[in-house]
mmCIF file of C-alpha atoms in Angstrom:
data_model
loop_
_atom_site.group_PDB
_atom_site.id
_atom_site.type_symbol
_atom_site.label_atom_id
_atom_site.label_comp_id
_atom_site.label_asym_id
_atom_site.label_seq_id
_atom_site.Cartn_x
_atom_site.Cartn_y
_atom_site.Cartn_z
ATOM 1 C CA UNK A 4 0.000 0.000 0.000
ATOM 2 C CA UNK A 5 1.648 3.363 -0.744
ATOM 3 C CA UNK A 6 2.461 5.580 2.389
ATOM 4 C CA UNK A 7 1.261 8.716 0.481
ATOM 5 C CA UNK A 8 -2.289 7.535 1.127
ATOM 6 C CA UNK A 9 -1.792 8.210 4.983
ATOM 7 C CA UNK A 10 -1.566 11.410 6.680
ATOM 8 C CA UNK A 11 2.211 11.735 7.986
ATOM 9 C CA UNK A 12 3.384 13.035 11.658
ATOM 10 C CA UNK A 13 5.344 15.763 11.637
ATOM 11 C CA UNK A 14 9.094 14.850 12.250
ATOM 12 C CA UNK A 15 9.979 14.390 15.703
ATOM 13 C CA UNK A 16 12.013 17.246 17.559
ATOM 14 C CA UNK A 17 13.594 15.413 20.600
ATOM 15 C CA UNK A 18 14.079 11.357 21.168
ATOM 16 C CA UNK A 19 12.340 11.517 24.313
ATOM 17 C CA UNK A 20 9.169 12.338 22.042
ATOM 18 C CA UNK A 21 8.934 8.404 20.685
ATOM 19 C CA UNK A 22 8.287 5.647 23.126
ATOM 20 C CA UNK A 23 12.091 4.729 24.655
ATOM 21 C CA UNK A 24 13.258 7.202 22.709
ATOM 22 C CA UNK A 25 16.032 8.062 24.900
ATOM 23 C CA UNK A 26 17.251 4.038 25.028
ATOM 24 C CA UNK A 27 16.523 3.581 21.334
ATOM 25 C CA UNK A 28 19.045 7.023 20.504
ATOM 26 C CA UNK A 29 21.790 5.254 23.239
ATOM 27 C CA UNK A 30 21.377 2.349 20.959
ATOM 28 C CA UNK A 31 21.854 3.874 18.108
ATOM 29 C CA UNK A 32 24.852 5.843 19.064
ATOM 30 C CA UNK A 33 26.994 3.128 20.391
ATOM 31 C CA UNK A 34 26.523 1.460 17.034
ATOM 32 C CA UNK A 35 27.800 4.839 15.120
ATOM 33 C CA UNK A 36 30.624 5.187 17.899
ATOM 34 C CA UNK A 37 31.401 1.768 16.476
ATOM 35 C CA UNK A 38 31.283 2.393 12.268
ATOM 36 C CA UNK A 39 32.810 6.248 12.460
ATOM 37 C CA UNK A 40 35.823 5.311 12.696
ATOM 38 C CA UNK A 41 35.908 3.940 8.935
ATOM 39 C CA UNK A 42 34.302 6.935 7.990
ATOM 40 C CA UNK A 43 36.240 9.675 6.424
ATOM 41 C CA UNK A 44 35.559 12.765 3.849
ATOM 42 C CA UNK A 45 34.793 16.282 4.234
ATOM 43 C CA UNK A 46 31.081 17.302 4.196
ATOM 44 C CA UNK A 47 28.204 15.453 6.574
ATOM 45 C CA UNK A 48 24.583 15.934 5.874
ATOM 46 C CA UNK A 49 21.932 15.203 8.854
ATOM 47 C CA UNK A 50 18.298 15.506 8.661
ATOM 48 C CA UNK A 51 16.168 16.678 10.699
ATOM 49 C CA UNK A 52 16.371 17.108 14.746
ATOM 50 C CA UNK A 53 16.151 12.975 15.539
ATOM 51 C CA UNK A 54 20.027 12.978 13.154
ATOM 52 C CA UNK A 55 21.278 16.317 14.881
ATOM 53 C CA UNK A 56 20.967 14.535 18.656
ATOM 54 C CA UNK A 57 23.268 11.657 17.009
ATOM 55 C CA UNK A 58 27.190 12.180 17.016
ATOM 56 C CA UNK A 59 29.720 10.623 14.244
ATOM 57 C CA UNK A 60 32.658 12.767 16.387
ATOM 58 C CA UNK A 61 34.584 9.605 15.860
ATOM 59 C CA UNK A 62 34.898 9.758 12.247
ATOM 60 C CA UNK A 63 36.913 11.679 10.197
ATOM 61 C CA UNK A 64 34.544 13.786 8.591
ATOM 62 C CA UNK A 65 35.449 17.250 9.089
ATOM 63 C CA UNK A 66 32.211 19.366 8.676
ATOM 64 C CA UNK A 67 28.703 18.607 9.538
ATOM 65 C CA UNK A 68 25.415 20.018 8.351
ATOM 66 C CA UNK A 69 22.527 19.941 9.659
ATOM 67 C CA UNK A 70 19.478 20.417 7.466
ATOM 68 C CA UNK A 71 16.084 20.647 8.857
ATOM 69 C CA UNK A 72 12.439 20.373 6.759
ATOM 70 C CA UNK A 73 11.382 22.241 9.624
ATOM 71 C CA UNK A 74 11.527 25.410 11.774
ATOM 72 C CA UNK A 75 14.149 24.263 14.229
ATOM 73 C CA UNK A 76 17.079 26.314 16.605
ATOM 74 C CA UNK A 77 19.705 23.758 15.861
ATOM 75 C CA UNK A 78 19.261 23.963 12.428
ATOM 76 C CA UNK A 79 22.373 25.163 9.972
ATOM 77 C CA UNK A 80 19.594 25.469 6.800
ATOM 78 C CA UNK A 81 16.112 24.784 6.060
ATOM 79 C CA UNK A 82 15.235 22.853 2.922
ATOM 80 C CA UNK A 83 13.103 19.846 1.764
ATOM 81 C CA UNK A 84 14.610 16.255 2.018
ATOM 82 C CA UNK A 85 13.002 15.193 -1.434
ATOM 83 C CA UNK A 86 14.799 17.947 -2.809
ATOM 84 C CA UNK A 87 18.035 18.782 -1.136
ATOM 85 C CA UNK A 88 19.822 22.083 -1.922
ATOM 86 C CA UNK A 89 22.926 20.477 -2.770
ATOM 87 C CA UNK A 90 25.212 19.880 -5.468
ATOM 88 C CA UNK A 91 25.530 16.693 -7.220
ATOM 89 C CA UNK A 92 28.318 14.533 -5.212
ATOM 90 C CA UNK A 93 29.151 17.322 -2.994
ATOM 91 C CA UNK A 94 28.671 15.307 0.259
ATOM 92 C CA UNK A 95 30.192 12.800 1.933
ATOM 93 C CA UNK A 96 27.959 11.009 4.025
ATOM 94 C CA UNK A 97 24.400 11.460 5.214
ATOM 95 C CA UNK A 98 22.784 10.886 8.170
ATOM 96 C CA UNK A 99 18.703 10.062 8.552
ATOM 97 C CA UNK A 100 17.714 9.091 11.581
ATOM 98 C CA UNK A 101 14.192 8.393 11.271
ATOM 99 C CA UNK A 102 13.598 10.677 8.504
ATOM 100 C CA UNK A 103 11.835 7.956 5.974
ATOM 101 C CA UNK A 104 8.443 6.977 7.964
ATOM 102 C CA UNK A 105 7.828 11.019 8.425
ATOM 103 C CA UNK A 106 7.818 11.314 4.752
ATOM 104 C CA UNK A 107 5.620 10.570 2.281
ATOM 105 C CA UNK A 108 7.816 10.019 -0.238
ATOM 106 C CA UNK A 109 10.791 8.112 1.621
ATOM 107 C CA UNK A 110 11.792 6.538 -1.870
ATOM 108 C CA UNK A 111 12.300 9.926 -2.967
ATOM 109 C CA UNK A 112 14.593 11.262 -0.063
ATOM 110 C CA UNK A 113 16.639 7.917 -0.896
ATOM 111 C CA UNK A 114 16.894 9.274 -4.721
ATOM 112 C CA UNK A 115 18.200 12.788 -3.531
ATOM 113 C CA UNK A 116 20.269 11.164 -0.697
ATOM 114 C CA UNK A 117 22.345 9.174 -3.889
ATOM 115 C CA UNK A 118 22.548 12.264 -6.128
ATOM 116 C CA UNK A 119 23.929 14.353 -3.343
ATOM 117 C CA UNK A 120 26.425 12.248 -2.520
ATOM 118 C CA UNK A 121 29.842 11.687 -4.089
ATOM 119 C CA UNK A 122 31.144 7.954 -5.367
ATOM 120 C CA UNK A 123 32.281 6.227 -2.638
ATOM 121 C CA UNK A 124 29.800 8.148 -0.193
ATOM 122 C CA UNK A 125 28.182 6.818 3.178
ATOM 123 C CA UNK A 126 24.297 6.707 3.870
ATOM 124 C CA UNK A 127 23.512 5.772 7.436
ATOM 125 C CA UNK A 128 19.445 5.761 8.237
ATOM 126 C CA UNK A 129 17.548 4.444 10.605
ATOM 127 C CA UNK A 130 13.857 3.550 10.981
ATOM 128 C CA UNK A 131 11.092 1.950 12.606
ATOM 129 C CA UNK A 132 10.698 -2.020 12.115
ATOM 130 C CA UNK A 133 6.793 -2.595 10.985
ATOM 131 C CA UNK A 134 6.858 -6.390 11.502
ATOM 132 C CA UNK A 135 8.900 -6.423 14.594
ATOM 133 C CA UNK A 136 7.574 -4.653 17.791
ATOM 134 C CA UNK A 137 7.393 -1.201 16.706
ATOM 135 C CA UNK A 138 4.799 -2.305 14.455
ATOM 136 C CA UNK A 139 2.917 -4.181 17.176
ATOM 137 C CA UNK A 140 4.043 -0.933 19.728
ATOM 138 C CA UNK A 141 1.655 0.630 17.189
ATOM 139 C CA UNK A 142 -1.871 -0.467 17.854
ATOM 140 C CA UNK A 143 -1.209 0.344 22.133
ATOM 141 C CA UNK A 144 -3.370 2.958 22.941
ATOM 142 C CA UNK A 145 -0.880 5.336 24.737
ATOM 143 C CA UNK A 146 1.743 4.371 21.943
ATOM 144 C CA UNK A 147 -0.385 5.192 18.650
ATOM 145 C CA UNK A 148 0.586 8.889 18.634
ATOM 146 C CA UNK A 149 3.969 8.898 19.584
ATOM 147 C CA UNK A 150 4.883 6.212 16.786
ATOM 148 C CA UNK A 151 4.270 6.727 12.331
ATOM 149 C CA UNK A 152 1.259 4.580 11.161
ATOM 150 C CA UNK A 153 2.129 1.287 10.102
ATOM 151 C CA UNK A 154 1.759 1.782 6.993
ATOM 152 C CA UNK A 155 4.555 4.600 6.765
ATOM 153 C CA UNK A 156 7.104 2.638 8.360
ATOM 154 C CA UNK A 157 9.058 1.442 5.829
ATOM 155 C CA UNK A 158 10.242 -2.261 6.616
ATOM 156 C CA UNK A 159 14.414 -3.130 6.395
ATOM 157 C CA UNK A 160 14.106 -5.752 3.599
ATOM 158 C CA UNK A 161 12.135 -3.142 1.650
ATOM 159 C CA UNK A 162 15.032 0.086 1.817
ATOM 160 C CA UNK A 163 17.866 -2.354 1.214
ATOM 161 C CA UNK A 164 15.665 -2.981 -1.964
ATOM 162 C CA UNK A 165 15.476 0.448 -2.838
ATOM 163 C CA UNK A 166 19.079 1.007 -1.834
ATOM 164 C CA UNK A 167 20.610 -1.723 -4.457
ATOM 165 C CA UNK A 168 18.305 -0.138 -7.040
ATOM 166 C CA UNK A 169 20.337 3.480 -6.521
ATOM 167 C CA UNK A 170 23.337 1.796 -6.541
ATOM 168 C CA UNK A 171 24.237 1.253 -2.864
ATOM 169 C CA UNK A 172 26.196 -1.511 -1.415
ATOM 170 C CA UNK A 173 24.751 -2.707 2.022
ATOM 171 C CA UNK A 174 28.212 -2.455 4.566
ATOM 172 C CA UNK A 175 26.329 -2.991 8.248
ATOM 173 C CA UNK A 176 23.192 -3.723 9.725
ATOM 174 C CA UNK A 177 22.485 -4.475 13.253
ATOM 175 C CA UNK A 178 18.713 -4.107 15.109
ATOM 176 C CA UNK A 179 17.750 -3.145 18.622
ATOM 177 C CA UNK A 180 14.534 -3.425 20.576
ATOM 178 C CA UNK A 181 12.440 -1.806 22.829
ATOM 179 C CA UNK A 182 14.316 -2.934 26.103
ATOM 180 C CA UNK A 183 17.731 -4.329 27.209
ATOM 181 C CA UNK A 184 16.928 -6.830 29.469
ATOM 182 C CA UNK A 185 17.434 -9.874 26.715
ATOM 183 C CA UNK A 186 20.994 -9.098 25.410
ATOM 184 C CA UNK A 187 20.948 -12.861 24.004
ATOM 185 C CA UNK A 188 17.917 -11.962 21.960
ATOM 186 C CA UNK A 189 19.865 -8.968 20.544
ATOM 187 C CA UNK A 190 22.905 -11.223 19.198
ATOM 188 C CA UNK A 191 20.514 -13.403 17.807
ATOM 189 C CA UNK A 192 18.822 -10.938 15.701
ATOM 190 C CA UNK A 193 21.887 -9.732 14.552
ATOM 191 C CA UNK A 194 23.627 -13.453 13.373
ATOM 192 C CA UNK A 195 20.544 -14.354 12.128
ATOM 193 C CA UNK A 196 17.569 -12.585 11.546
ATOM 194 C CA UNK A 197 18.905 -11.022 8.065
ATOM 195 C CA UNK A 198 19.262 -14.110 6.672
ATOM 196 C CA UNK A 199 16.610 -16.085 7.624
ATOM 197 C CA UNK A 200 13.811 -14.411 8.866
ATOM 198 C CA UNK A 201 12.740 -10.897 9.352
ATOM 199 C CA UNK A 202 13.603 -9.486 12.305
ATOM 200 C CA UNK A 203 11.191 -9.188 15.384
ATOM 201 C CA UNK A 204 13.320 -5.827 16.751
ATOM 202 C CA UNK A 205 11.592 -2.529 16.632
ATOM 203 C CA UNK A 206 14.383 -0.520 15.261
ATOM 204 C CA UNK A 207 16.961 -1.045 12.400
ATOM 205 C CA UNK A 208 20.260 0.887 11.320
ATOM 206 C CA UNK A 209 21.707 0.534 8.291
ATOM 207 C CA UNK A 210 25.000 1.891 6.644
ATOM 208 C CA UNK A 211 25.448 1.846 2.867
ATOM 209 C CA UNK A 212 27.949 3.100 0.726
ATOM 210 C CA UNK A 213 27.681 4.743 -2.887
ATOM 211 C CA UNK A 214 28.909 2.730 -5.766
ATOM 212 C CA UNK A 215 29.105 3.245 -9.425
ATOM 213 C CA UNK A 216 30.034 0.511 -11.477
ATOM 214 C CA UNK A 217 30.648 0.740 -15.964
ATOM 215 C CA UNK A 218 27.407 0.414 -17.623
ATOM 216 C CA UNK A 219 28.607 -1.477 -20.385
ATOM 217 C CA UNK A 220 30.807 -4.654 -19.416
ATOM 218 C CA UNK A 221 34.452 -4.475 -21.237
ATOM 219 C CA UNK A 222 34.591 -7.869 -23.333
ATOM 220 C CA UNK A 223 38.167 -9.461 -23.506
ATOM 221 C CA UNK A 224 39.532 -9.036 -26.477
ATOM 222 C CA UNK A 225 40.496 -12.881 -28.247
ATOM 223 C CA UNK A 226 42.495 -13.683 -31.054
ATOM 224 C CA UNK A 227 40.239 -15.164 -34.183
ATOM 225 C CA UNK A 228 41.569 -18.765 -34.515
ATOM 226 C CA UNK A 229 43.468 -19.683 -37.859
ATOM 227 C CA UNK A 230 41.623 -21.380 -40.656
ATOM 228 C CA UNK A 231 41.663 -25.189 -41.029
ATOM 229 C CA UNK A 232 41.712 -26.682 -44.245
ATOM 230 C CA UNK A 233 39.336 -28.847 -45.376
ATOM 231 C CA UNK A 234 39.845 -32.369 -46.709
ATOM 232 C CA UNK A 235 37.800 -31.477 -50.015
ATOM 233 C CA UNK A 236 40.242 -28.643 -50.804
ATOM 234 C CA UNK A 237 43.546 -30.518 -50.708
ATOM 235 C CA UNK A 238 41.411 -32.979 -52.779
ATOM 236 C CA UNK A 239 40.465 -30.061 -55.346
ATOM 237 C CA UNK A 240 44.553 -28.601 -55.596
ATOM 238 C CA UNK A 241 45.343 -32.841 -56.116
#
């Protein structure tokens, strides 16, 4: 069902504002502590206030943008995320931490995401699981506002789709739930659940990296082999 039939929240302007926000953003910055440091380049994008809150200090980018679709303090400039003010291949890496399910064209901010970023570039987004707990998290009565409808959260199997389509190469993925009390669940999840089954966690990080491979293979060049000759011409020369 397409997400631009639902009316979409507004974009979220701390992490305490989503149910465990403040554990889900703890989460998600030990697992960014853990990637930055293969991260390098010049220019970082983030989106929005949820990707601001997040640090890649450990990186070696050297600049950091924030852009919000919003009024916001923090912000560094104000523009659209399905049409980012940017130069083709001008960043580095991007940053969208929760940014697709408050959109109702995420496929779109995935498009502008690949044009704005150079060969070679990082995307790191986050999002809302709709067939793990989040979606379930959903239908709770003191949940349902504080959480996108189901039908705008965009499911992990689905963006790694879209991802491959741009051109992206999948690097990392890990998950993380609600609560912290079943670390063994966790480790599961990771080791398994993206190859066998989708994964029951609420939230899921991804980092991708731009790629650009020749659109038209180079075929090897062979030599043509030499001509045999025929019994019925050295009859003929007899």
């Amino acid at each position: 069902m397409d997400t631009a039939s639902h009316t979409t929240l507004s974009p979220p302007l701390t992490w305490s504002s989503l149910p465990r926000g403040r554990y889900i953003a703890a989460q998600l910055q030990q697992r960014l502590d853990d990637w930055a440091p293969g991260l390098f380049g010049f220019s970082l994008l983030k989106v929005d206030a949820l990707s601001a809150a997040l640090s890649l200090e450990r990186s070696r980018l050297r600049q950091g943008v924030v852009m919000a679709q919003t009024e916001q303090e923090s912000m560094d400039l104000l523009g659209d995320a399905t049409a980012m003010p940017f130069s083709p291949g001008s960043l580095d890496a991007c940053l969208l931490a929760h940014v697709l399910e408050y959109s109702a064209h995420p496929h779109a901010i995935l498009r502008e995401a690949e044009t704005a970023l150079r060969d070679d570039g990082w995307l790191i987004l986050s999002g809302f699981n709709p067939y793990g707990s989040a979606g379930l998290a959903r239908w709770l009565p003191g949940w349902r506002k504080r959480l996108p409808h189901w039908h705008a959260m965009v499911a992990p199997a689905r963006v790694e789709d879209w991802l491959k389509l741009l051109g992206f190469e999948v690097i990392k993925r890990d998950y993380i739930g609600f609560t912290g009390f079943m670390p063994w669940l966790a480790h599961w999840q990771r080791q398994r659940c993206p190859q066998f089954c989708p994964s029951p966690a609420a939230v899921y990080i991804l980092l991708a990296r731009k790629r650009r491979f020749p659109l038209t293979p180079i075929q090897e060049r062979r030599r043509a082999p030499a001509p045999v000759a025929r019994p019925e011409m050295a009859r003929q020369r007899e």
